Amino acid sequence: MSKVEPREAFPDEPEPSERAAARHGRTAGDGAPPAGAPPAPEVAPEAVAAAVVTGDSRGTVTVTGTLAKAPPGGPADIPPGGPGSGPGGRRWSPVRRREALVGLAFVGPMLALFLVFRFGPTLGAAFLSLTDYRLSGEWDFIGAANYTRLLQDDLFWESLGVTAVYTALYVPMTVLLALGTAVLLHRTLWLRGFFRGLFFLPYVTSIVLAAVIWKWIYEVEDGLLNTALGALGLGPVDFLGADSLVLPSIAAASAWKGFGYSMLILLAGLQSIPREVAEAATIDGASAWQRFRWVTLPLLRPVLFFVLVIEAIQAFQVFDAMYVMTAGGPVRASYSLVYFLYDSGFKFFDFGYASAIGLVLFLIVLVFSLIQRRLIGREED
Amino acid sequence: MARLRLPVLLVLVAFVTVTPFVVMVLVAFAPPGGRTLPGAFDVTRATLRNFTDVLESADITQWALNSLIYSLVSVLLILLFASMAGYAFAKKRFPGREVLFWAFLATLMVPFQATLIPYYILVSEMGGVDTYWGLIVPTLANSQAVFLMRQFIVQLPDELFEAAKIDGASEWRVFTTVVLPLIRPVLATLGVFVFLWHWNDFLWPLVIGQSEGMRTLTVGLATLEGENVTINQIMAGATITVIPCLLVFGLLQRYLTDSIATSGLKS
């Protein structure tokens, strides 16, 4: 495709790449901005923030919602498909061809990593789920058998239920805590930076650490909570050992660890609400609660929604906390979907089956992201 | 009146937030012997015994070393490869650029756990189980890093690179002497976050580091449970695990929180 077309090559071209592009019928704004023009702020900044911060090193799904609107916002870069934007529709001067080679060379290392360790495993997951891949490396193609087996597997439904209940507990806890602290910080100036840092502190530690500490806090014998309850004359509570308490207890520990992130996002959202709106409401005689309920909350809705979906996606992938605190117990009362996946793969070496569970997880998370995109997209219209 | 109540509430929430950390440190320094409670903690009896015990009985130094290798090597390589890719995506035109960029981003939609099994099979087929490269290399394909780099570099004026090129600098020289210095702030931010992600990572190190000597600190801490160790030693181990996070956090608190909070959200 990158064949040189001598006709179009201008030997005396001063700045070949952009000028040539302009000559080929591309609009001026398509290339580099003219000197002196401010660089187009073409990315939604929150997408950047979300991209940096959320999830683990391998990237959770959380960014998708905001990502969607980043590139279309910017005319300055990556042109949308259209006349002259694809390689096929463009003529390549030697200079352009060199540029293309340099570009590919610079993307090269990361591209190789992505091909082997991202695209490969993603396709591999779909494929493996249709096989009965064994520890020995042998496999047979078994079609949808893993999926029909999943549908009949009580463990699958149990773990799905546990994960759903956990999510239903974790998300409101985290978001309410985040919203509460964000509102508090927004309304007090006193040592704001200090408190903001303090509330964010648990977020920079690992969930394993949170689980180890909270496991001890919850302990029946000499745990912190039961000691405090004992001092109040209340009987010991088996937080992690009782069926009905184990998920709320784990969710609370995870909320402690995770609320800092949502708090920062919500705080930024609160700060972007113009002061005049609240002041006008005050003049109209609205109470603090009325102002919050009828002015702040509606304006905060998109941000709140973003945070809700992010935390829900996070919650659906829960594993570490349960692995450390309860090992899935008591009697699978905290046996999450990823725990089920982990056991199927690394305890029973049922790799094909585990891959099918992974695909179900992917679909669930995809649904969350799609809902988010749809609703956030609607807010913008 | 509300002005008075809000700080009180803040202090209360702050108290609840830090209590687990405080308790962790108190128990870590308390004399060994089962029933240690923060209320009964006596500063005069504070001891380093739990730290020395846990360092002797467990492979904590090895685990910490593994965590450091995992985190630091990943930071360096991700910063290098992601800034190279970000530069190309932002400033170079090449066939398939848009498709590739979106393909990179699309991988954010796939939760890591969903591809854990093929990941593991792939790396174990390549002989990467229980090796440093098996731990590190698969985690380098980081779309968030590429995305962030591209978004930052795209805002830099083209004239800077072109001037260097006219002066006869090679592409690599332009990259190392013009691009890298210019993107220092984003390199720092991303470096810190990559460090924390990897330092705190659990599932992948758990799966790929199967012998005790290849565990990272978080995996080691999780397995320390249940073995024949006291709660004091576990908390000492936890304290050791959290120190780098607290250091990074203490030094860069404003920086870290701002990079989330200045997200601006929607105006």
XYZ file of C-alpha atoms in Angstrom:
648
model
C 0.000 0.000 0.000
C 2.841 2.341 0.737
C 3.970 2.395 -2.867
C 5.682 5.572 -3.917
C 3.790 7.646 -6.420
C 6.361 9.815 -8.167
C 3.727 12.096 -9.610
C 2.732 13.289 -6.230
C 6.165 13.631 -4.745
C 7.346 17.188 -4.679
C 11.115 17.169 -4.696
C 11.442 20.585 -3.132
C 8.891 20.063 -0.456
C 9.982 21.957 2.640
C 7.958 20.180 5.305
C 6.774 17.195 3.455
C 4.499 15.377 5.754
C 1.925 17.946 6.695
C 2.054 20.146 3.605
C 1.681 17.182 1.319
C -1.246 16.025 3.307
C -2.858 19.422 2.943
C -2.262 19.405 -0.791
C -3.946 16.075 -1.049
C -7.187 17.615 -0.134
C -7.108 17.274 3.611
C -8.436 20.112 5.641
C -5.992 22.374 7.351
C -7.076 21.305 10.775
C -6.322 17.753 9.951
C -2.606 18.049 10.305
C -0.513 19.928 12.758
C -2.009 23.117 14.115
C -0.518 26.233 12.544
C 2.287 27.845 14.468
C 0.950 30.045 17.182
C -2.343 28.300 17.458
C -2.923 26.775 20.858
C -2.564 23.012 20.822
C -5.963 21.469 20.640
C -6.857 19.963 24.016
C -8.191 16.947 22.316
C -8.501 14.479 25.095
C -11.075 14.510 27.771
C -8.883 14.903 30.822
C -10.949 12.596 32.965
C -10.245 9.814 30.559
C -6.577 10.288 31.233
C -7.094 10.272 34.935
C -9.250 7.215 34.782
C -6.747 5.562 32.557
C -3.929 6.157 34.962
C -5.532 5.295 38.109
C -7.991 2.547 37.952
C -7.323 -1.044 38.376
C -4.182 -3.057 38.347
C -1.260 -3.186 36.029
C -3.147 -5.150 33.482
C -5.870 -2.636 33.233
C -9.338 -3.209 34.397
C -12.174 -2.240 32.236
C -12.951 0.944 33.988
C -11.788 3.351 31.376
C -14.018 2.342 28.556
C -16.854 4.667 29.336
C -14.905 7.855 29.144
C -12.443 6.635 26.619
C -15.131 6.456 24.075
C -15.360 10.156 23.807
C -11.699 11.024 23.849
C -10.550 10.717 20.289
C -13.634 11.965 18.444
C -13.308 15.163 20.443
C -10.067 16.048 18.789
C -9.697 17.040 15.197
C -5.982 17.546 15.653
C -5.013 13.959 15.696
C -5.987 10.537 14.519
C -8.382 11.396 11.747
C -11.607 9.481 11.623
C -11.919 7.184 8.694
C -12.743 9.195 5.663
C -11.325 10.431 2.434
C -7.594 10.585 2.580
C -7.206 9.224 6.051
C -6.525 5.588 5.341
C -3.266 4.419 3.933
C -5.052 3.177 0.848
C -6.364 6.553 -0.079
C -3.123 8.357 0.451
C -0.120 8.610 -1.762
C 3.190 8.008 -0.120
C 6.197 10.140 -0.810
C 9.622 8.763 0.150
C 9.608 11.021 3.168
C 6.207 9.787 4.223
C 7.299 6.233 3.746
C 10.298 6.801 5.945
C 8.071 8.339 8.557
C 5.825 5.309 8.430
C 8.754 2.969 8.939
C 10.005 5.027 11.857
C 6.520 5.013 13.369
C 6.241 1.270 13.054
C 9.695 0.827 14.528
C 8.734 2.899 17.553
C 5.479 1.021 18.053
C 7.287 -2.248 17.394
C 8.281 -3.392 20.894
C 4.888 -2.597 22.391
C 3.106 -4.091 19.398
C 5.045 -7.325 19.774
C 4.103 -7.457 23.458
C 0.475 -6.815 22.640
C 0.358 -9.415 19.913
C 1.814 -12.121 22.124
C 0.459 -11.210 25.532
C -2.806 -9.389 24.876
C -4.429 -10.211 21.579
C -3.162 -13.783 21.680
C -4.537 -14.672 25.119
C -7.829 -12.898 24.406
C -8.464 -14.992 21.325
C -6.982 -17.949 23.161
C -9.543 -17.600 25.933
C -12.422 -17.843 23.500
C -10.835 -20.828 21.788
C -9.824 -22.664 24.969
C -13.369 -22.409 26.283
C -14.422 -24.682 23.433
C -11.879 -27.363 24.336
C -11.107 -29.657 27.241
C -7.487 -28.513 27.499
C -5.686 -30.586 30.119
C -2.604 -30.116 32.226
C -0.673 -32.375 29.863
C -1.313 -29.935 27.041
C -3.579 -32.342 25.178
C -6.966 -31.147 24.118
C -10.034 -32.018 22.124
C -12.511 -29.686 20.584
C -15.741 -30.127 22.505
C -17.869 -27.290 21.183
C -20.198 -25.630 23.633
C -19.961 -28.469 26.152
C -18.191 -26.303 28.742
C -20.997 -23.779 28.548
C -23.820 -26.282 28.895
C -21.910 -27.757 31.809
C -21.614 -24.319 33.381
C -25.348 -23.773 33.160
C -25.935 -26.998 35.062
C -23.181 -26.435 37.596
C -24.474 -25.431 41.023
C -21.058 -24.051 41.902
C -21.279 -21.633 39.007
C -24.666 -20.287 40.057
C -23.575 -20.158 43.671
C -20.432 -18.185 42.866
C -22.375 -15.914 40.534
C -24.860 -15.263 43.332
C -22.091 -14.576 45.838
C -20.470 -12.148 43.419
C -23.761 -10.369 42.740
C -24.554 -10.025 46.448
C -21.022 -8.847 47.161
C -21.333 -6.250 44.393
C -24.698 -5.123 45.722
C -23.090 -4.624 49.135
C -19.729 -3.211 48.108
C -20.864 -0.625 45.568
C -23.319 1.321 47.782
C -20.931 1.173 50.746
C -18.023 2.488 48.730
C -19.913 5.125 46.819
C -21.764 6.409 49.896
C -18.497 6.607 51.807
C -16.858 8.333 48.853
C -19.746 10.734 48.401
C -19.925 11.499 52.118
C -16.234 12.247 52.446
C -16.215 14.194 49.175
C -19.074 16.414 50.382
C -17.361 16.865 53.745
C -14.078 17.842 52.131
C -15.828 20.084 49.671
C -17.549 22.022 52.433
C -14.649 22.362 54.816
C -11.465 24.162 54.008
C -9.892 23.184 57.287
C -6.862 20.973 56.553
C -8.540 19.838 53.359
C -5.356 18.602 51.695
C -4.365 16.660 54.774
C -7.688 14.858 55.045
C -7.856 14.237 51.339
C -4.494 12.495 51.546
C -5.512 10.583 54.622
C -8.696 9.210 53.056
C -6.782 8.297 49.933
C -4.089 6.458 51.884
C -5.713 3.002 51.958
C -6.129 3.146 48.189
C -2.376 3.029 47.585
C -1.969 -0.136 49.618
C -2.768 -3.597 48.349
C -6.036 -5.392 48.885
C -4.016 -8.238 50.370
C -2.732 -5.917 53.044
C -6.242 -4.666 53.753
C -7.440 -8.254 53.943
C -4.676 -9.306 56.344
C -5.328 -6.399 58.698
C -9.110 -6.654 58.581
C -9.041 -10.373 59.050
C -7.461 -9.739 62.392
C -9.805 -6.855 63.180
C -12.753 -9.221 62.607
C -11.342 -12.100 64.628
C -13.624 -13.569 67.277
C -11.078 -14.115 70.024
C -8.898 -11.027 70.260
C -9.905 -9.066 67.193
C -10.202 -5.312 67.511
C -13.926 -5.139 66.773
C -14.901 -7.872 69.176
C -12.706 -6.384 71.868
C -14.501 -3.087 71.385
C -17.877 -4.850 71.418
C -16.842 -6.726 74.542
C -15.973 -3.480 76.266
C -19.506 -2.325 75.498
C -20.833 -5.532 76.991
C -21.880 -6.993 73.653
C -21.271 -10.591 72.815
C -18.621 -11.656 70.329
C -19.706 -11.619 66.698
C -18.172 -14.038 64.221
C -17.856 -11.579 61.361
C -16.102 -13.871 58.910
C -17.501 -17.146 60.157
C -21.210 -16.501 59.829
C -22.900 -17.060 56.485
C -24.917 -13.893 56.664
C -22.097 -11.642 57.857
C -19.169 -12.763 55.790
C -19.986 -10.847 52.600
C -20.881 -7.558 54.326
C -17.678 -7.852 56.370
C -15.488 -8.418 53.325
C -17.307 -5.666 51.447
C -16.677 -3.242 54.318
C -12.964 -4.024 54.355
C -12.791 -3.593 50.581
C -14.740 -0.341 50.789
C -12.208 0.929 53.324
C -9.445 0.093 50.904
C -11.098 1.420 47.776
C -13.263 4.453 48.479
C -10.437 6.974 48.106
C -10.439 6.779 44.353
C -14.147 7.452 43.936
C -13.867 10.171 46.545
C -11.328 12.067 44.454
C -13.423 11.742 41.318
C -16.562 12.916 43.149
C -14.675 15.751 44.818
C -13.508 16.973 41.444
C -17.092 16.680 40.243
C -18.360 18.747 43.159
C -15.750 21.393 42.536
C -16.827 21.723 38.933
C -20.350 22.703 39.969
C -20.605 26.478 39.814
C -20.989 28.104 43.192
C -23.668 30.470 41.924
C -26.151 27.636 41.518
C -26.018 26.702 45.179
C -25.996 30.367 46.200
C -29.115 31.059 44.182
C -30.828 28.157 45.889
C -29.757 29.486 49.292
C -31.239 32.867 48.500
C -34.430 31.094 47.545
C -34.453 29.689 51.064
C -33.372 26.112 50.408
C -31.973 24.215 53.362
C -28.616 22.474 53.160
C -30.284 19.135 52.531
C -32.627 20.581 49.913
C -29.687 22.173 48.152
C -27.847 18.875 48.162
C -30.836 16.861 47.048
C -32.212 19.170 44.360
C -29.167 21.085 43.160
C -25.929 19.243 43.826
C -27.057 15.682 43.298
C -28.655 16.180 39.873
C -25.602 18.079 38.651
C -23.326 15.400 40.027
C -25.284 12.591 38.425
C -22.977 11.796 35.481
C -19.939 11.636 37.752
C -21.796 9.602 40.297
C -22.864 7.223 37.606
C -19.351 6.869 36.270
C -18.122 6.007 39.743
C -20.946 3.527 40.345
C -20.191 1.553 37.199
C -16.445 1.589 37.777
C -16.882 0.220 41.281
C -19.375 -2.386 40.073
C -16.937 -3.633 37.453
C -14.252 -3.728 40.106
C -16.499 -5.622 42.493
C -17.386 -8.277 39.980
C -13.734 -9.249 39.712
C -13.303 -9.735 43.444
C -10.897 -12.481 44.452
C -7.898 -11.361 46.520
C -9.896 -10.319 49.566
C -11.724 -13.633 49.754
C -8.635 -15.685 49.044
C -6.884 -14.102 52.003
C -9.707 -13.544 54.482
C -11.965 -16.560 54.166
C -10.637 -18.904 51.469
C -14.160 -18.731 50.036
C -15.819 -19.910 53.223
C -17.652 -20.543 55.403
C -18.965 -23.311 53.159
C -18.589 -21.236 50.007
C -20.533 -18.299 51.425
C -17.816 -16.059 49.968
C -16.902 -18.144 46.941
C -16.791 -15.549 44.149
C -16.869 -16.089 40.408
C -13.147 -15.445 39.999
C -12.472 -17.774 42.905
C -14.423 -20.433 41.028
C -12.362 -19.648 37.918
C -9.130 -19.851 39.903
C -10.047 -23.173 41.470
C -11.194 -24.666 38.182
C -7.926 -23.675 36.570
C -5.318 -24.095 39.274
C -6.826 -26.624 41.625
C -8.565 -28.962 39.175
C -6.512 -27.937 36.103
C -9.718 -27.831 34.107
C -8.323 -25.154 31.813
C -11.061 -25.259 29.181
C -13.797 -24.995 31.781
C -12.007 -22.160 33.576
C -11.722 -20.297 30.270
C -15.468 -20.593 29.796
C -15.967 -19.005 33.234
C -13.577 -16.248 32.164
C -15.675 -15.573 29.098
C -18.803 -15.269 31.215
C -16.976 -12.759 33.409
C -15.941 -10.839 30.330
C -19.526 -10.699 29.068
C -20.823 -9.433 32.408
C -18.193 -6.710 32.555
C -18.915 -5.835 28.933
C -22.571 -5.324 29.755
C -21.621 -2.924 32.563
C -19.384 -0.960 30.208
C -22.031 -0.790 27.523
C -24.628 0.460 29.977
C -22.178 3.073 31.133
C -21.388 4.217 27.613
C -25.031 4.393 26.726
C -26.052 6.369 29.763
C -23.079 8.691 29.830
C -23.516 9.257 26.119
C -27.106 10.204 26.751
C -26.146 12.658 29.488
C -24.002 14.475 26.991
C -26.668 14.962 24.398
C -23.113 25.572 63.851
C -22.590 23.517 60.730
C -19.137 25.013 60.569
C -18.342 23.416 63.858
C -19.832 20.030 63.099
C -18.077 19.357 59.825
C -14.516 19.232 61.174
C -15.695 16.927 63.926
C -17.143 14.567 61.347
C -13.951 14.773 59.303
C -11.813 13.854 62.283
C -14.125 10.960 63.063
C -13.953 9.512 59.546
C -10.211 10.100 59.481
C -9.900 8.237 62.769
C -11.749 5.233 61.370
C -9.656 5.365 58.194
C -6.275 5.300 59.907
C -7.167 2.969 62.758
C -6.337 -0.217 60.825
C -2.884 1.120 59.990
C -2.238 2.240 63.545
C -3.382 -1.089 64.892
C -1.151 -2.893 62.414
C 1.905 -0.974 63.572
C 1.040 -1.353 67.265
C 0.606 -5.097 66.977
C 3.796 -5.348 64.937
C 5.783 -3.699 67.726
C 4.000 -5.395 70.613
C 5.753 -8.177 72.503
C 4.891 -11.544 71.003
C 2.324 -13.542 72.874
C -1.131 -14.027 71.432
C -3.450 -11.678 73.202
C -2.088 -8.305 72.292
C -4.612 -5.581 72.053
C -4.065 -1.989 71.141
C -5.717 -0.941 74.384
C -3.258 -2.980 76.395
C -0.326 -1.836 74.358
C 2.512 -0.452 76.399
C 5.039 1.715 74.575
C 7.802 0.806 77.011
C 7.520 -2.806 75.962
C 7.768 -2.078 72.236
C 10.098 -4.494 70.528
C 11.562 -5.251 67.132
C 11.388 -8.959 67.867
C 8.487 -9.636 65.529
C 10.380 -8.069 62.667
C 13.539 -10.054 63.327
C 11.504 -13.219 63.854
C 9.541 -12.873 60.654
C 12.670 -11.973 58.720
C 14.347 -15.103 60.034
C 11.505 -17.560 59.743
C 10.096 -16.489 56.412
C 11.752 -15.624 53.134
C 10.585 -12.048 53.472
C 13.831 -10.565 52.238
C 13.654 -12.711 49.130
C 9.998 -11.785 48.616
C 10.776 -8.091 49.022
C 13.584 -8.439 46.517
C 11.235 -10.172 44.091
C 8.658 -7.417 44.525
C 11.314 -4.777 43.926
C 12.574 -6.511 40.789
C 9.036 -7.017 39.519
C 8.037 -3.403 40.172
C 11.175 -1.543 39.164
C 11.956 -3.496 35.998
C 8.321 -3.174 34.932
C 8.359 0.568 35.549
C 11.472 1.072 33.443
C 10.375 -1.107 30.548
C 6.783 0.137 30.483
C 7.932 3.746 30.541
C 10.340 3.078 27.682
C 8.081 1.029 25.420
C 4.944 3.028 26.161
C 6.613 6.369 25.497
C 8.044 5.021 22.234
C 4.627 3.755 21.171
C 2.937 6.912 22.422
C 5.340 9.046 20.381
C 4.635 7.028 17.246
C 0.864 7.108 17.773
C 0.937 10.830 18.454
C 3.398 12.146 15.923
C 4.038 9.611 13.179
C 1.768 8.522 10.399
C 1.956 4.888 9.462
C -0.474 2.431 7.961
C -2.859 0.925 10.466
C -2.176 3.516 13.118
C -5.789 4.176 14.037
C -6.726 0.515 13.998
C -3.766 -0.414 16.172
C -4.407 2.326 18.672
C -7.996 1.254 19.062
C -7.009 -2.387 19.257
C -4.650 -1.489 22.111
C -7.409 0.407 23.887
C -9.977 -2.303 23.299
C -7.954 -4.663 25.480
C -8.990 -2.527 28.447
C -12.431 -4.037 28.068
C -11.162 -7.527 28.821
C -10.662 -8.163 32.524
C -7.336 -9.794 33.263
C -9.010 -12.660 35.101
C -10.923 -13.569 31.953
C -7.673 -14.292 30.123
C -5.782 -15.690 33.102
C -5.857 -19.286 31.829
C -4.506 -18.678 28.302
C -1.974 -16.300 29.824
C -0.769 -18.980 32.148
C -0.699 -21.692 29.489
C 1.182 -19.427 27.103
C 3.797 -18.402 29.637
C 4.242 -21.912 30.984
C 4.643 -23.289 27.433
C 7.379 -20.708 26.962
C 9.028 -21.932 30.147
C 8.200 -18.822 32.118
C 6.744 -20.366 35.272
C 8.836 -19.477 38.306
C 11.064 -17.113 36.354
C 11.451 -13.366 36.544
C 10.775 -12.873 32.865
C 7.610 -14.937 33.101
C 6.492 -12.680 35.918
C 7.464 -9.395 34.277
C 7.256 -9.589 30.484
C 3.552 -10.461 30.110
C 2.593 -7.464 32.252
C 4.404 -4.977 30.029
C 1.639 -4.805 27.422
C -0.061 -1.975 29.258
C -2.695 -0.095 27.269
C -3.266 2.566 29.877
C 0.388 3.548 29.697
C 0.339 3.811 25.903
C -2.891 5.767 26.018
C -1.588 8.239 28.568
C 1.689 8.753 26.719
C -0.051 9.391 23.430
C -2.468 11.872 24.949
C 0.387 13.810 26.466
C 2.775 13.762 23.502
C 0.057 14.759 21.054
C -0.128 18.152 22.761
C 3.552 18.913 22.215
C 4.195 21.189 19.229
C 5.619 19.450 16.170
C 8.134 22.237 15.581
C 10.263 20.979 18.449
C 10.882 17.629 16.830
C 11.258 19.065 13.354
C 13.876 21.548 14.482
C 15.963 18.744 15.918
C 15.553 16.732 12.754
C 16.647 19.650 10.568
C 19.734 19.880 12.727
C 20.490 16.369 11.603
C 19.484 14.377 14.665
C 18.462 10.779 14.090
C 14.977 9.671 15.052
C 16.300 7.875 18.103
C 18.236 10.949 19.140
C 15.139 13.094 18.764
C 13.293 10.656 20.958
C 15.892 10.494 23.709
C 16.996 14.118 23.748
C 13.780 15.943 22.852
C 10.783 13.748 23.574
C 11.840 12.076 26.814
C 12.846 15.281 28.636
C 9.622 16.957 27.546
C 7.418 14.196 28.898
C 9.144 13.973 32.260
C 6.029 14.893 34.258
C 3.933 12.169 32.704
C 6.796 9.690 33.024
C 6.911 10.436 36.737
C 3.164 10.092 37.252
C 2.930 6.900 35.281
C 6.061 5.516 36.897
C 4.584 5.953 40.345
C 1.313 4.319 39.406
C 2.983 1.408 37.613
C 5.163 0.882 40.650
C 2.148 0.769 42.960
C 0.161 -1.510 40.628
C 2.980 -3.994 40.436
C 3.987 -3.766 44.055
C 0.379 -4.462 45.074
C -0.343 -7.000 42.349
C -1.551 -10.367 43.541
C -3.201 -12.785 41.123
C -0.505 -12.981 38.441
C 2.437 -13.341 40.861
C 0.387 -15.909 42.778
C -0.165 -17.994 39.683
C 3.236 -17.678 38.049
C 5.571 -17.746 41.050
C 5.017 -21.246 42.286
C 8.046 -21.909 44.432
C 8.407 -20.124 47.734
C 11.488 -18.290 46.520
C 9.612 -16.691 43.629
C 6.781 -15.210 45.664
C 6.348 -11.476 45.795
C 5.743 -9.703 49.071
C 1.963 -9.562 48.664
C 1.744 -13.242 47.785
C 4.105 -14.061 50.617
C 2.040 -12.036 53.039
C -1.115 -13.850 51.974
C 0.553 -17.237 52.457
C 2.092 -16.204 55.759
C -1.384 -16.684 57.153
C -2.063 -20.150 58.391
C 1.557 -21.091 58.692
C 3.070 -21.278 62.102
C 3.412 -17.564 62.698
C 1.970 -15.252 65.322
C -0.302 -12.344 64.560
C 2.520 -10.053 65.677
C 4.782 -11.467 63.003
C 2.081 -11.190 60.363
C 1.561 -7.538 61.222
C 5.319 -6.998 61.115
C 5.286 -8.529 57.636
C 2.349 -6.328 56.676
C 4.207 -3.260 57.915
C 7.219 -4.181 55.802
C 4.924 -4.648 52.800
C 3.286 -1.278 53.160
C 6.430 0.791 53.732
C 7.258 1.409 50.040
C 3.644 2.403 49.344
C 3.683 4.829 52.250
C 7.033 6.256 51.147
C 5.827 6.818 47.609
C 2.585 8.203 48.947
C 4.260 10.473 51.494
C 6.607 11.947 48.934
C 4.066 12.349 46.166
C 0.764 12.690 47.962
C -0.329 15.902 46.306
C 0.952 14.704 42.978
C -0.928 11.425 43.144
C -4.207 12.840 44.321
C -4.035 15.706 41.845
C -3.546 13.421 38.909
C -6.904 11.932 39.756
C -8.635 14.995 41.102
C -7.610 17.404 38.349
C -9.297 15.004 36.025
C -11.690 17.920 35.674
C -14.467 15.538 34.807
C -17.137 17.163 32.818
C -17.470 20.861 32.736
